[in-house]
Amino acid sequence: MVAYNAISDYMSSRRHPVTSITYRPMDVYPAPGIVVFSSDINAVFLSCGHYYDDIVAPPNLDPNYKNCTYMNVSYPNPYFPERNRKAVVFKGPTKLNRKEILFMNFSLNLTARNFSGIEYLLFHDWEEFISSPSQKEFVRQCDIKNPTWTFSGGMLTWIKLALTETFNLDGSYYPAFNVEDSMVKYNDPRSQEEKMNELFFVMFEWGDKFITEAHLVVTISPWNTVGVLCGVFLTLFKAGEFVTKSIRWLIKARQGNRNDDPNHKKS
C-alpha cells in the first residue's frame, strides 16, 4: 500500500507541477520583433524613429524619415493559402535604462473603411528572425502561434512591453509578452481635405525592468520515490527474514521438546 501511494503521488506530481517564480533584472533587453500588418487595411507606412530619455520634442513625421530597422515580408496566408499576407517587421527597442522608444507612423485613406485599426504581433528575438533560413516562414509560424493586438487610427497608442519566460519540465521554454497600452487623442492640425487620410501613431517601449521566469517544478522527485520503494522492499525483506528465522526456531524448539519427552519413541 505504501509503495502504491508513493508511485501514485509521484505520477500526480508529474501531471500537476507547481510554478516557481523568479525575477531577472534587465537594463538592456534582446531586441524583440514587431510584425505590423498595415497592408491588411491598405495603410501606408510613413515614418519611424528611435527616441530616448523621454520625448520632449514631437517625433519626426516626415514620410521620408525612417530611422529604424525594418523588413517587408510577404508569405502565404496561413488561413487563406490562396492569398499572400504582407507585413512590415520592425526591430524593437532594447535599452530600458535609456527609456528607448520605437515610434511608428502610418496613414490610411478614410474613404476605404468605416472603422480602422492595424493589427500587430510580437516575437521575442529579432536575431533569431534574421538568422532564420526563411524569414517568410518564420513570420508565418508567428502568425499561427502568437497572439495579436490592434492599435487604432486618430490616436497615439503607447505600448509598454513585459516578458514572461516559462520553463517546462523537458527543458524547453516559452516566451510570452504582456502588453499594457494607453491611448491619447491626436489633435490633427491639417485641413479637412488632408484629414481624409487618417493617421496612426504608435510607440513601443519596455515597461518592466524584470523578466518574469516561471519554472515548472515537480514537488516529489523520482529519487524520493525510489527511496520510499527501497525502504518498503527492505522492510519486506527483513520481515521475510524474521519469519524464516522464527519458523526455524520453532522447528528446532519442537524437535528439542520431542527429544526430551521419555514417551517419545525413536524410529
Short mmCIF file of C-alpha atoms in Angstrom, two decimals, residues 41 105-108 110 115-118 151-157 183-188 190 195 197-202:
data_model
loop_
_atom_site.label_atom_id
_atom_site.label_comp_id
_atom_site.label_asym_id
_atom_site.label_seq_id
_atom_site.Cartn_x
_atom_site.Cartn_y
_atom_site.Cartn_z
CA ILE A 41 -6.26 47.57 -44.47
CA ASN A 105 3.53 56.43 -38.16
CA PHE A 106 1.03 55.07 -40.72
CA SER A 107 -1.63 56.61 -42.96
CA LEU A 108 -4.97 55.30 -44.26
CA LEU A 110 -10.69 57.04 -44.75
CA PHE A 115 -13.59 51.57 -38.86
CA SER A 116 -9.83 51.47 -38.78
CA GLY A 117 -7.27 49.52 -36.78
CA ILE A 118 -3.89 47.98 -37.56
CA PHE A 151 -3.83 49.97 -32.42
CA SER A 152 -6.40 52.48 -33.69
CA GLY A 153 -6.36 55.42 -36.08
CA GLY A 154 -6.56 59.04 -34.97
CA MET A 155 -4.78 58.14 -31.74
CA LEU A 156 -1.31 57.90 -30.28
CA THR A 157 -1.08 54.40 -28.81
CA MET A 183 -4.17 55.97 -25.94
CA VAL A 184 -4.39 59.72 -26.31
CA LYS A 185 -6.25 61.65 -28.99
CA TYR A 186 -4.23 63.24 -31.77
CA ASN A 187 -5.09 66.91 -32.26
CA ASP A 188 -4.83 66.98 -36.02
CA ARG A 190 -4.33 69.50 -41.02
CA LYS A 195 -7.81 64.68 -42.81
CA ASN A 197 -6.12 60.36 -44.78
CA GLU A 198 -6.28 59.11 -41.20
CA LEU A 199 -3.03 58.92 -39.27
CA PHE A 200 -1.89 56.15 -36.92
CA PHE A 201 0.78 56.75 -34.28
CA VAL A 202 2.24 54.03 -32.08
#
